[in-house]
Amino acid sequence: MPQPKVNDFVIKFANVNGSGSASANQLFAKSILRMGVPVSPRNIFPSNIHGLPTWYEVRVSEAGYLGARGGVDLMVAMNPQTWDRDVLGIEPGGYLLYDSTKSLPPSKFREDINVIGVPLTGIGTREYSDPRQRQLFRNIIYIGALSALLAIDMAEIEKLIREQFSGKDSLIAPNIQALHLGHAYATENFECPIDLQVRRGDGVGDKIFIEGNEAAALGCVYGGATVAAWYPITPSSSLAEAFELHCRNYRSDRKTGKNRFAVIQAEDELASIGMVIGAGWNGARAFTCTSGPGISLMQEFIGLAYFAEIPAVIFDVQRGGPSTGMPTRTQQSDVLSCAYASHGDTKHVLLFPEDPHECFEFASSAFDFAERLQTPVFVLSDLDIAMNDRLCEPFVWDDSRAYDRGKLVSHDELEAGAEFGRYLDVDGDGVAYRTYPGTHPTRGSFFTRGTSKDRYARYSEAGPDYQDNMQRLLRSRPRDPSCQNRWFRKHASRRNWG
Amino acid sequence: MTYIAKPKLRHPRLATNKFGFTHRDYEGAVSTLCAGCGHDSISAAIIQSCFELNLPPHRIAKLSGIGCSSKTPTYFLGSSHGFNSVHGRMPSVLTGANLANRDLIYLGISGDGDSASIGLGQFAHSVRRGVNMVYVVENNGVYGLTKGQFSATSDRGSKSKKGAANLDAAVDMVMLAMELGATYVARGFSGDKSQLVPLIKGAIVHRGAAFIDCISPCIAFNNHSGSTKGFDYVREHNEAVNRLDVMLPREPITAEYEPGEVEEVAQHDGSVLRLRKLAEEYGVHDRIAAMNYLQNSKAAGEIVTGVLHVDPEADDLHDNLNTLNAPFNKLTEKELCPGSAALEKFNASRR
Ligand SMILES: Cc1ncc(C[n+]2csc(CCOP(=O)(O)OP(=O)(O)O)c2C)c(N)n1
Ligand code: SF4
Ligand SMILES: [Mg+2]
């Protein structure tokens, strides 16, 4: 008899896009987490809204492995369209769970796998009259069956259902009922558990389970972003959408309803980055989020922000390129096009988060870097981190942490007679002081331009002025000694900058 | 080219406005445009408007794209922050700036190439969002800075300096602005400063997207016979539908008009637009009727100038977004960061 695989196997759900399977599958993954066992799920989805196949692959790994292992130990085959290749993908000796309401010819199965037929549609039809409920609860019924087959504690799933539907209490009982229907069928008809088992562990601790985009969005809220301008593109859209949701929660005045944020869905990526640059120039913390095609469109503006020294934060959630490429598949395809974005000599600051925890951390710090260095800062994640729930360290915030607004000259300093030249390298670190528009009636104004200029921001095509400016920009890049950001000092080794 | 500063000598008898600023305080660097360029007259009109409205120069932000027209913000309001952005993209930069600080006055300066060709999309979207701004297109029907190519506002059949005919239909910025919901629309002519100054003042006191199409002949590349944007042609075909006076809040109303001739439009800030009607049938509030009138006049070869539409009740982008009255750029950690306790709660919801 083979040894059961405990807390180390891969289960894959083959679903039809739009069938309501996503929340049921997430419920499954979370129930394993609640048993203290790490999982790493992955959405595999096409560039389509309804009707095409999707998969949800869950790697259960007590050791905490995150990568796709390859191979499938248990396939929940809910999609007739992909049946053949789904069945083929199962490891020899593995399991196939399918809807056995209609019988299938033996040719549809394999000799070397274990077949578990549960009449999901049959049970649903018997128990529910509403067609939408029949479809939705079919998903919960297979979760119930799986809990028996894999020895997942039903109490954990019930608890999750209660949490999920708190406030919509009428949905709790029917969901739990569906869960029990599946559980009962599996217990009565099969020997449970099978050779794939979940056993309580302590691999989860206080870790949280979240998508990178949502983490980054929350990081933007904590980092003080007030302006977000974006143009929809997978896999970055959910970042902007999550930002707006979090802002409605944290940044709407409870009494007046007034918002301390503005989210603009722009007409294209050129406008998105233009708005971010305008806001940054005027002293607001602003960001945009996009993916490869958007980065291509933003190039000219990114050069302007670099050369005119305007803070901006750009999230590039990478996907498969070139061109439209594979919009719903992951790739780290934009590293070079971000590092040297725009024509002429530019070099940009890039941050590479490895998980949602760092998406939060880097997002909240990116605004400090952008304002401290007065330049565009890129946060490069990818679809894999951004659109899949990942188990990661919880977010932390030190309430004494102050935003680093960079080098600014205030009204009072101007009034007291401070000399001001927008591109004067006063501190010798390459970063000059700036003023916000409207600071002082007669002092401190300057003209921002994408053309070459002298230290007082005046148009100049003189060779020495150009050289002086370009060299100062280089100087400002890697070694800004006055950078007080703790995160920066801790994490960013100098050779990563530049 | 180098920067030429204007000597800041103050004439003892130079007139000051209510805030003690002289005309000089609203000027900028010496223009480097061609002598006689229409754009310089628009700069002069902007200077006069801001002086007469008693605006503190530093409360104005001037933004532009790229072109001869877009260079002009260097030549006025030297104490204001300015931003020469990239070709055709001034509107997005202005929109972002406006979101960051709603308390400043935003002056967007553009050209017909900048706004009707490369920037047509950004022009359209900033107008339809109702960004509170004064958007001026210095319209010469040509690309001045790149030396005389046709622009998208060149009329079909008009001739370039070298004699080539423009075969494409013209983009009419005024009609577009009306269609897209601009709440103050005017057309002026750089050669008629007495008309233009009030048009600019009216746009400044208006809250919402104010658009001015200002015909501004390019004497280097588009002022020959055969051009429909030259001084002579525009003077001959100009039909002003009204004359505007802008009265500031609590300002005594000086000019007297025959009743019925004058319409008063109160603006959000308390100032009043007094419109002296020249064309009997023209009503500025009725967007559709105005558009009809404009189409008919265009077909008859006329260039209609004046205030073409105004909606004094307009909402702006900040109203639509329901943003805080205070500028975003003044908010601190206290107003922006939810803090560690909220984060702890958030963490708990993701376990
Ligand atoms: C992306 C880009 N393409 C082309 C140019 C070159 N260019 C500079 S100004 C201009 C046309 C300006 O025309 P208009 O806006 O009408 O201004 P004018 O000079 O007529 O006042 C062009 C095409 C540029 N600066 N940027
Ligand atoms: S080229 Fe034309 S638009 Fe440019 S400065 Fe000369 S006259 Fe003015
Ligand atoms: Mg032009």
Short mmCIF file of C-alpha atoms and ligand atoms in Angstrom, two decimals, chain A residues 300, chain B residues 39 66-69 87 111-114 118 138 140 142-146, ligand 1:
data_model
loop_
_atom_site.label_atom_id
_atom_site.label_comp_id
_atom_site.label_asym_id
_atom_site.label_seq_id
_atom_site.Cartn_x
_atom_site.Cartn_y
_atom_site.Cartn_z
CA GLU A 300 7.97 60.20 -23.41
CA HIS B 39 0.78 84.83 -29.77
CA ILE B 66 5.11 72.27 -27.10
CA GLY B 67 5.03 74.82 -29.92
CA CYS B 68 5.55 78.56 -30.37
CA SER B 69 2.25 79.06 -28.56
CA HIS B 87 3.65 67.99 -27.10
CA GLY B 111 -1.55 75.58 -30.01
CA ASP B 112 -3.71 74.16 -32.75
CA GLY B 113 -1.11 71.49 -33.49
CA ASP B 114 -0.75 70.81 -29.79
CA ILE B 118 -1.39 65.24 -31.31
CA GLU B 138 -3.56 80.02 -29.82
CA ASN B 140 -2.82 79.93 -36.27
CA VAL B 142 -0.24 75.98 -38.86
CA TYR B 143 2.67 74.39 -37.05
CA GLY B 144 4.76 77.46 -36.38
CA LEU B 145 7.62 75.91 -34.47
CA THR B 146 8.30 73.19 -37.03
C1 LIG C 1 6.15 64.03 -29.75
C2 LIG C 1 6.54 65.21 -30.55
N1 LIG C 1 6.36 65.19 -31.89
C3 LIG C 1 6.72 66.25 -32.62
C4 LIG C 1 7.25 67.35 -32.04
C5 LIG C 1 7.66 68.52 -32.90
N2 LIG C 1 6.80 69.68 -32.78
C6 LIG C 1 7.12 70.70 -31.97
S1 LIG C 1 6.01 71.94 -32.01
C7 LIG C 1 5.06 71.13 -33.14
C8 LIG C 1 3.82 71.74 -33.70
C9 LIG C 1 3.34 72.91 -32.94
O1 LIG C 1 2.21 73.43 -33.55
P1 LIG C 1 1.19 74.30 -32.72
O2 LIG C 1 0.77 73.58 -31.52
O3 LIG C 1 0.13 74.73 -33.64
O4 LIG C 1 2.07 75.52 -32.21
P2 LIG C 1 2.52 76.84 -32.96
O5 LIG C 1 4.00 76.68 -33.09
O6 LIG C 1 1.85 76.90 -34.27
O7 LIG C 1 2.13 77.90 -32.04
C10 LIG C 1 5.64 69.90 -33.46
C11 LIG C 1 5.04 68.98 -34.43
C12 LIG C 1 7.43 67.32 -30.63
N3 LIG C 1 7.93 68.34 -29.95
N4 LIG C 1 7.05 66.26 -29.93
#
